[in-house]
PDB file of C-alpha atoms in Angstrom:
ATOM      1  CA  UNK A   1      63.589  17.103  -1.553  1.00  0.00           C
ATOM      2  CA  UNK A   2      63.253  14.277   0.943  1.00  0.00           C
ATOM      3  CA  UNK A   3      59.455  14.249   0.476  1.00  0.00           C
ATOM      4  CA  UNK A   4      59.839  14.240  -3.295  1.00  0.00           C
ATOM      5  CA  UNK A   5      62.266  11.318  -3.080  1.00  0.00           C
ATOM      6  CA  UNK A   6      59.819   9.378  -0.898  1.00  0.00           C
ATOM      7  CA  UNK A   7      56.967  10.142  -3.338  1.00  0.00           C
ATOM      8  CA  UNK A   8      59.053   8.994  -6.285  1.00  0.00           C
ATOM      9  CA  UNK A   9      59.946   5.851  -4.362  1.00  0.00           C
ATOM     10  CA  UNK A  10      56.265   4.969  -3.782  1.00  0.00           C
ATOM     11  CA  UNK A  11      55.478   5.732  -7.419  1.00  0.00           C
ATOM     12  CA  UNK A  12      58.296   3.436  -8.552  1.00  0.00           C
ATOM     13  CA  UNK A  13      56.968   0.676  -6.262  1.00  0.00           C
ATOM     14  CA  UNK A  14      53.442   1.089  -7.694  1.00  0.00           C
ATOM     15  CA  UNK A  15      54.795   0.918 -11.238  1.00  0.00           C
ATOM     16  CA  UNK A  16      56.729  -2.222 -10.385  1.00  0.00           C
ATOM     17  CA  UNK A  17      53.573  -3.812  -8.890  1.00  0.00           C
ATOM     18  CA  UNK A  18      51.562  -2.839 -11.978  1.00  0.00           C
ATOM     19  CA  UNK A  19      54.178  -4.406 -14.272  1.00  0.00           C
ATOM     20  CA  UNK A  20      54.260  -7.552 -12.170  1.00  0.00           C
ATOM     21  CA  UNK A  21      50.551  -8.082 -11.337  1.00  0.00           C
ATOM     22  CA  UNK A  22      48.601  -5.798 -13.698  1.00  0.00           C
ATOM     23  CA  UNK A  23      46.511  -2.702 -12.965  1.00  0.00           C
ATOM     24  CA  UNK A  24      43.156  -4.451 -12.407  1.00  0.00           C
ATOM     25  CA  UNK A  25      44.680  -6.998 -10.040  1.00  0.00           C
ATOM     26  CA  UNK A  26      46.038  -4.148  -7.910  1.00  0.00           C
ATOM     27  CA  UNK A  27      42.627  -2.390  -7.899  1.00  0.00           C
ATOM     28  CA  UNK A  28      40.929  -5.662  -6.966  1.00  0.00           C
ATOM     29  CA  UNK A  29      43.389  -6.194  -4.149  1.00  0.00           C
ATOM     30  CA  UNK A  30      42.862  -2.681  -2.798  1.00  0.00           C
ATOM     31  CA  UNK A  31      39.087  -3.149  -2.935  1.00  0.00           C
ATOM     32  CA  UNK A  32      39.319  -6.433  -1.029  1.00  0.00           C
ATOM     33  CA  UNK A  33      41.603  -4.780   1.521  1.00  0.00           C
ATOM     34  CA  UNK A  34      39.111  -1.914   1.910  1.00  0.00           C
ATOM     35  CA  UNK A  35      36.229  -4.383   2.267  1.00  0.00           C
ATOM     36  CA  UNK A  36      38.129  -6.425   4.830  1.00  0.00           C
ATOM     37  CA  UNK A  37      38.730  -3.229   6.801  1.00  0.00           C
ATOM     38  CA  UNK A  38      34.986  -2.569   6.910  1.00  0.00           C
ATOM     39  CA  UNK A  39      34.252  -6.127   8.036  1.00  0.00           C
ATOM     40  CA  UNK A  40      36.810  -5.874  10.831  1.00  0.00           C
ATOM     41  CA  UNK A  41      35.489  -2.438  11.870  1.00  0.00           C
ATOM     42  CA  UNK A  42      31.882  -3.664  12.142  1.00  0.00           C
ATOM     43  CA  UNK A  43      32.974  -6.874  13.862  1.00  0.00           C
ATOM     44  CA  UNK A  44      34.747  -4.795  16.506  1.00  0.00           C
ATOM     45  CA  UNK A  45      31.909  -2.219  16.695  1.00  0.00           C
ATOM     46  CA  UNK A  46      28.580  -4.142  16.431  1.00  0.00           C
ATOM     47  CA  UNK A  47      26.742  -1.412  18.351  1.00  0.00           C
ATOM     48  CA  UNK A  48      27.560   1.128  15.640  1.00  0.00           C
ATOM     49  CA  UNK A  49      26.157  -1.163  12.928  1.00  0.00           C
ATOM     50  CA  UNK A  50      22.992  -1.821  14.957  1.00  0.00           C
ATOM     51  CA  UNK A  51      22.470   1.911  15.519  1.00  0.00           C
ATOM     52  CA  UNK A  52      22.901   2.612  11.802  1.00  0.00           C
ATOM     53  CA  UNK A  53      20.392  -0.108  10.850  1.00  0.00           C
ATOM     54  CA  UNK A  54      17.909   1.173  13.443  1.00  0.00           C
ATOM     55  CA  UNK A  55      18.303   4.751  12.183  1.00  0.00           C
ATOM     56  CA  UNK A  56      17.711   3.708   8.570  1.00  0.00           C
ATOM     57  CA  UNK A  57      14.651   1.640   9.530  1.00  0.00           C
ATOM     58  CA  UNK A  58      13.229   4.550  11.553  1.00  0.00           C
ATOM     59  CA  UNK A  59      13.735   6.957   8.648  1.00  0.00           C
ATOM     60  CA  UNK A  60      12.043   4.524   6.241  1.00  0.00           C
ATOM     61  CA  UNK A  61       9.126   4.074   8.655  1.00  0.00           C
ATOM     62  CA  UNK A  62       8.727   7.831   9.107  1.00  0.00           C
ATOM     63  CA  UNK A  63       8.754   8.355   5.337  1.00  0.00           C
ATOM     64  CA  UNK A  64       6.128   5.629   4.918  1.00  0.00           C
ATOM     65  CA  UNK A  65       3.916   7.200   7.597  1.00  0.00           C
ATOM     66  CA  UNK A  66       4.184  10.617   5.943  1.00  0.00           C
ATOM     67  CA  UNK A  67       3.325   9.108   2.540  1.00  0.00           C
ATOM     68  CA  UNK A  68       0.383   7.231   4.045  1.00  0.00           C
ATOM     69  CA  UNK A  69      -1.028  10.308   5.791  1.00  0.00           C
ATOM     70  CA  UNK A  70      -0.673  12.431   2.646  1.00  0.00           C
ATOM     71  CA  UNK A  71      -2.366   9.744   0.526  1.00  0.00           C
ATOM     72  CA  UNK A  72      -5.194   9.313   3.058  1.00  0.00           C
ATOM     73  CA  UNK A  73      -5.865  13.043   3.011  1.00  0.00           C
ATOM     74  CA  UNK A  74      -6.062  13.076  -0.791  1.00  0.00           C
ATOM     75  CA  UNK A  75      -8.232   9.932  -0.858  1.00  0.00           C
ATOM     76  CA  UNK A  76     -10.646  11.465   1.637  1.00  0.00           C
ATOM     77  CA  UNK A  77     -11.054  14.523  -0.612  1.00  0.00           C
ATOM     78  CA  UNK A  78     -11.649  12.308  -3.663  1.00  0.00           C
ATOM     79  CA  UNK A  79     -14.302  10.288  -1.829  1.00  0.00           C
ATOM     80  CA  UNK A  80     -16.019  13.403  -0.491  1.00  0.00           C
ATOM     81  CA  UNK A  81     -16.117  14.982  -3.940  1.00  0.00           C
ATOM     82  CA  UNK A  82     -17.434  11.765  -5.522  1.00  0.00           C
ATOM     83  CA  UNK A  83     -20.118  11.426  -2.847  1.00  0.00           C
ATOM     84  CA  UNK A  84     -21.420  14.955  -3.431  1.00  0.00           C
ATOM     85  CA  UNK A  85     -21.226  14.708  -7.245  1.00  0.00           C
ATOM     86  CA  UNK A  86     -23.301  11.509  -7.253  1.00  0.00           C
ATOM     87  CA  UNK A  87     -25.659  12.505  -4.410  1.00  0.00           C
ATOM     88  CA  UNK A  88     -24.563   9.414  -2.483  1.00  0.00           C
ATOM     89  CA  UNK A  89     -24.925   9.178   1.297  1.00  0.00           C
ATOM     90  CA  UNK A  90     -21.634   7.407   1.948  1.00  0.00           C
ATOM     91  CA  UNK A  91     -18.377   7.037   0.023  1.00  0.00           C
ATOM     92  CA  UNK A  92     -15.710   4.709   1.308  1.00  0.00           C
ATOM     93  CA  UNK A  93     -12.564   2.702   0.686  1.00  0.00           C
ATOM     94  CA  UNK A  94     -12.009  -0.873   1.824  1.00  0.00           C
ATOM     95  CA  UNK A  95      -8.377  -1.964   1.637  1.00  0.00           C
ATOM     96  CA  UNK A  96      -7.287  -5.604   1.532  1.00  0.00           C
ATOM     97  CA  UNK A  97      -4.601  -7.077   3.759  1.00  0.00           C
ATOM     98  CA  UNK A  98      -3.231 -10.459   4.836  1.00  0.00           C
ATOM     99  CA  UNK A  99      -4.294 -11.945   8.129  1.00  0.00           C
ATOM    100  CA  UNK A 100      -3.215 -15.134   9.897  1.00  0.00           C
ATOM    101  CA  UNK A 101      -1.926 -18.023   7.812  1.00  0.00           C
ATOM    102  CA  UNK A 102      -3.560 -21.407   7.309  1.00  0.00           C
ATOM    103  CA  UNK A 103      -1.592 -23.945   9.344  1.00  0.00           C
ATOM    104  CA  UNK A 104      -1.867 -26.624   6.647  1.00  0.00           C
ATOM    105  CA  UNK A 105      -1.048 -24.691   3.482  1.00  0.00           C
ATOM    106  CA  UNK A 106       0.783 -21.700   4.924  1.00  0.00           C
ATOM    107  CA  UNK A 107      -1.333 -19.438   2.714  1.00  0.00           C
ATOM    108  CA  UNK A 108      -2.590 -16.187   4.299  1.00  0.00           C
ATOM    109  CA  UNK A 109      -6.266 -15.471   4.836  1.00  0.00           C
ATOM    110  CA  UNK A 110      -7.434 -12.314   3.088  1.00  0.00           C
ATOM    111  CA  UNK A 111      -9.108  -9.565   5.075  1.00  0.00           C
ATOM    112  CA  UNK A 112     -10.628  -6.201   4.297  1.00  0.00           C
ATOM    113  CA  UNK A 113     -10.941  -3.073   6.390  1.00  0.00           C
ATOM    114  CA  UNK A 114     -12.903   0.119   5.726  1.00  0.00           C
ATOM    115  CA  UNK A 115     -10.073   2.572   6.314  1.00  0.00           C
ATOM    116  CA  UNK A 116     -11.675   5.777   5.023  1.00  0.00           C
ATOM    117  CA  UNK A 117     -15.357   6.742   5.004  1.00  0.00           C
ATOM    118  CA  UNK A 118     -17.102   9.989   4.101  1.00  0.00           C
ATOM    119  CA  UNK A 119     -20.779  10.559   4.929  1.00  0.00           C
ATOM    120  CA  UNK A 120     -23.462  13.181   4.479  1.00  0.00           C
ATOM    121  CA  UNK A 121     -24.237  15.225   7.596  1.00  0.00           C
ATOM    122  CA  UNK A 122     -27.393  13.292   8.494  1.00  0.00           C
ATOM    123  CA  UNK A 123     -25.877   9.836   7.859  1.00  0.00           C
ATOM    124  CA  UNK A 124     -24.036   7.911  10.626  1.00  0.00           C
ATOM    125  CA  UNK A 125     -20.657   6.294  10.030  1.00  0.00           C
ATOM    126  CA  UNK A 126     -20.523   2.502   9.695  1.00  0.00           C
ATOM    127  CA  UNK A 127     -16.774   1.971   9.214  1.00  0.00           C
ATOM    128  CA  UNK A 128     -16.455   0.125  12.536  1.00  0.00           C
ATOM    129  CA  UNK A 129     -18.875  -2.516  11.203  1.00  0.00           C
ATOM    130  CA  UNK A 130     -16.377  -3.309   8.436  1.00  0.00           C
ATOM    131  CA  UNK A 131     -13.080  -3.524  10.322  1.00  0.00           C
ATOM    132  CA  UNK A 132     -10.790  -6.502   9.581  1.00  0.00           C
ATOM    133  CA  UNK A 133     -13.465  -8.782   8.135  1.00  0.00           C
ATOM    134  CA  UNK A 134     -12.710 -12.002   6.266  1.00  0.00           C
ATOM    135  CA  UNK A 135     -13.327 -11.622   2.518  1.00  0.00           C
ATOM    136  CA  UNK A 136     -14.185 -15.306   2.197  1.00  0.00           C
ATOM    137  CA  UNK A 137     -17.376 -14.812   4.241  1.00  0.00           C
ATOM    138  CA  UNK A 138     -19.062 -12.639   1.619  1.00  0.00           C
ATOM    139  CA  UNK A 139     -20.115 -13.967  -1.766  1.00  0.00           C
ATOM    140  CA  UNK A 140     -20.765 -10.474  -3.130  1.00  0.00           C
ATOM    141  CA  UNK A 141     -17.108  -9.540  -2.515  1.00  0.00           C
ATOM    142  CA  UNK A 142     -16.020 -12.554  -4.574  1.00  0.00           C
ATOM    143  CA  UNK A 143     -18.381 -11.446  -7.356  1.00  0.00           C
ATOM    144  CA  UNK A 144     -17.016  -7.900  -7.327  1.00  0.00           C
ATOM    145  CA  UNK A 145     -13.435  -9.198  -7.435  1.00  0.00           C
ATOM    146  CA  UNK A 146     -14.329 -11.493 -10.329  1.00  0.00           C
ATOM    147  CA  UNK A 147     -16.326  -8.982 -12.400  1.00  0.00           C
ATOM    148  CA  UNK A 148     -14.682  -5.756 -11.212  1.00  0.00           C
ATOM    149  CA  UNK A 149     -17.872  -3.929 -10.174  1.00  0.00           C
ATOM    150  CA  UNK A 150     -21.432  -4.165  -8.863  1.00  0.00           C
ATOM    151  CA  UNK A 151     -24.239  -1.594  -9.104  1.00  0.00           C
ATOM    152  CA  UNK A 152     -27.685  -2.370  -7.754  1.00  0.00           C
ATOM    153  CA  UNK A 153     -30.432  -2.427  -5.159  1.00  0.00           C
ATOM    154  CA  UNK A 154     -29.912  -4.422  -1.983  1.00  0.00           C
ATOM    155  CA  UNK A 155     -32.716  -6.692  -3.194  1.00  0.00           C
ATOM    156  CA  UNK A 156     -30.243  -7.740  -5.895  1.00  0.00           C
ATOM    157  CA  UNK A 157     -27.725  -8.409  -3.132  1.00  0.00           C
ATOM    158  CA  UNK A 158     -30.168 -10.687  -1.295  1.00  0.00           C
ATOM    159  CA  UNK A 159     -30.056 -13.334  -4.021  1.00  0.00           C
ATOM    160  CA  UNK A 160     -26.230 -13.246  -4.078  1.00  0.00           C
ATOM    161  CA  UNK A 161     -25.168 -12.791  -0.474  1.00  0.00           C
ATOM    162  CA  UNK A 162     -27.714 -12.956   2.363  1.00  0.00           C
ATOM    163  CA  UNK A 163     -25.118 -12.253   5.024  1.00  0.00           C
ATOM    164  CA  UNK A 164     -24.119  -8.960   3.389  1.00  0.00           C
ATOM    165  CA  UNK A 165     -27.749  -8.192   2.502  1.00  0.00           C
ATOM    166  CA  UNK A 166     -28.751  -8.100   6.186  1.00  0.00           C
ATOM    167  CA  UNK A 167     -25.630  -6.107   7.023  1.00  0.00           C
ATOM    168  CA  UNK A 168     -26.495  -3.504   4.362  1.00  0.00           C
ATOM    169  CA  UNK A 169     -30.075  -3.455   5.604  1.00  0.00           C
ATOM    170  CA  UNK A 170     -28.900  -2.640   9.128  1.00  0.00           C
ATOM    171  CA  UNK A 171     -26.926   0.279   7.649  1.00  0.00           C
ATOM    172  CA  UNK A 172     -30.117   1.669   5.984  1.00  0.00           C
ATOM    173  CA  UNK A 173     -28.657   1.105   2.504  1.00  0.00           C
ATOM    174  CA  UNK A 174     -31.084   1.044  -0.427  1.00  0.00           C
ATOM    175  CA  UNK A 175     -28.673   0.956  -3.375  1.00  0.00           C
ATOM    176  CA  UNK A 176     -24.952   0.472  -3.654  1.00  0.00           C
ATOM    177  CA  UNK A 177     -22.086   0.748  -6.141  1.00  0.00           C
ATOM    178  CA  UNK A 178     -18.851  -1.204  -5.718  1.00  0.00           C
ATOM    179  CA  UNK A 179     -15.663  -1.041  -7.787  1.00  0.00           C
ATOM    180  CA  UNK A 180     -12.474  -3.119  -7.464  1.00  0.00           C
ATOM    181  CA  UNK A 181      -9.221  -1.146  -7.539  1.00  0.00           C
ATOM    182  CA  UNK A 182      -5.860  -2.673  -8.417  1.00  0.00           C
ATOM    183  CA  UNK A 183      -2.182  -2.242  -7.636  1.00  0.00           C
ATOM    184  CA  UNK A 184      -0.671  -3.354 -10.945  1.00  0.00           C
ATOM    185  CA  UNK A 185      -2.522  -6.657 -11.558  1.00  0.00           C
ATOM    186  CA  UNK A 186      -3.446  -7.422  -7.934  1.00  0.00           C
ATOM    187  CA  UNK A 187      -6.724  -6.357  -6.256  1.00  0.00           C
ATOM    188  CA  UNK A 188      -5.917  -3.728  -3.628  1.00  0.00           C
ATOM    189  CA  UNK A 189      -9.384  -2.883  -2.372  1.00  0.00           C
ATOM    190  CA  UNK A 190     -12.927  -1.748  -3.144  1.00  0.00           C
ATOM    191  CA  UNK A 191     -14.294   1.758  -3.570  1.00  0.00           C
ATOM    192  CA  UNK A 192     -17.960   2.038  -2.671  1.00  0.00           C
ATOM    193  CA  UNK A 193     -20.909   4.440  -2.790  1.00  0.00           C
ATOM    194  CA  UNK A 194     -23.992   3.873  -0.628  1.00  0.00           C
ATOM    195  CA  UNK A 195     -27.466   5.376  -1.146  1.00  0.00           C
ATOM    196  CA  UNK A 196     -29.566   5.203   2.013  1.00  0.00           C
ATOM    197  CA  UNK A 197     -33.254   5.000   2.873  1.00  0.00           C
ATOM    198  CA  UNK A 198     -35.238   5.185  -0.403  1.00  0.00           C
ATOM    199  CA  UNK A 199     -32.668   7.108  -2.412  1.00  0.00           C
ATOM    200  CA  UNK A 200     -31.809   5.738  -5.847  1.00  0.00           C
ATOM    201  CA  UNK A 201     -28.679   6.326  -7.886  1.00  0.00           C
ATOM    202  CA  UNK A 202     -28.137   7.520 -11.419  1.00  0.00           C
ATOM    203  CA  UNK A 203     -26.204   4.468 -12.645  1.00  0.00           C
ATOM    204  CA  UNK A 204     -24.667   6.220 -15.633  1.00  0.00           C
ATOM    205  CA  UNK A 205     -23.408   9.112 -13.506  1.00  0.00           C
ATOM    206  CA  UNK A 206     -22.277   6.819 -10.706  1.00  0.00           C
ATOM    207  CA  UNK A 207     -20.419   4.540 -13.123  1.00  0.00           C
ATOM    208  CA  UNK A 208     -18.501   7.477 -14.571  1.00  0.00           C
ATOM    209  CA  UNK A 209     -17.661   9.076 -11.221  1.00  0.00           C
ATOM    210  CA  UNK A 210     -16.702   5.931  -9.333  1.00  0.00           C
ATOM    211  CA  UNK A 211     -14.379   4.765 -12.120  1.00  0.00           C
ATOM    212  CA  UNK A 212     -12.619   8.134 -12.077  1.00  0.00           C
ATOM    213  CA  UNK A 213     -12.309   8.010  -8.281  1.00  0.00           C
ATOM    214  CA  UNK A 214     -11.061   4.429  -8.414  1.00  0.00           C
ATOM    215  CA  UNK A 215      -8.248   5.282 -10.826  1.00  0.00           C
ATOM    216  CA  UNK A 216      -7.129   8.239  -8.706  1.00  0.00           C
ATOM    217  CA  UNK A 217      -7.226   6.279  -5.446  1.00  0.00           C
ATOM    218  CA  UNK A 218      -5.403   3.267  -6.911  1.00  0.00           C
ATOM    219  CA  UNK A 219      -2.671   5.593  -8.216  1.00  0.00           C
ATOM    220  CA  UNK A 220      -2.238   7.205  -4.779  1.00  0.00           C
ATOM    221  CA  UNK A 221      -2.023   3.829  -3.017  1.00  0.00           C
ATOM    222  CA  UNK A 222       0.550   2.533  -5.492  1.00  0.00           C
ATOM    223  CA  UNK A 223       2.790   5.554  -4.781  1.00  0.00           C
ATOM    224  CA  UNK A 224       3.074   4.883  -1.038  1.00  0.00           C
ATOM    225  CA  UNK A 225       6.707   3.859  -0.480  1.00  0.00           C
TER     226      UNK A 225
END
């Protein structure tokens, strides 16, 4: 009976508060009291808050790494399949990223890096030749970003971009296909197919296959979270 009397007493007090201040004012007050309790708790226990933030950041990083590794594996399969279906000698993905900022404008310099490369058994890898290079150095890259693609012989490259022409020549490239991929409306990278020595490409086949690969790869990159 004593407990019931105490419960009825608290209920009567709550009803009196509701009549005096209104239901929503009471809820608001309780919420502010609850929030103040949290602020005081974290102020008195900063180590706990830091540990929680660190744990969350670590979990987010681990999830991002897992997503990245899974996407890279799928992208490698797509490139390998595209290379074999088009009889190309190399298939690769260059991703764009921001480098150091301009001291005057604060704008970042844009760089590219060949992150994934697939090659035929007799063809050497060249991905290390295209690691963290400045996009502004190559006129052909600007053309591909502007027009969305480039298919042609390296002799066609010579008249556009001599720097890249000699680089392609040193990689034994005869013909090349390049396609810009996007993340929403922003360029995210370039998918490429290289045909070495005297090999020539079937442009119609290459155009169809590289567009399909580009869509799949862009979708995978956009899903990394």
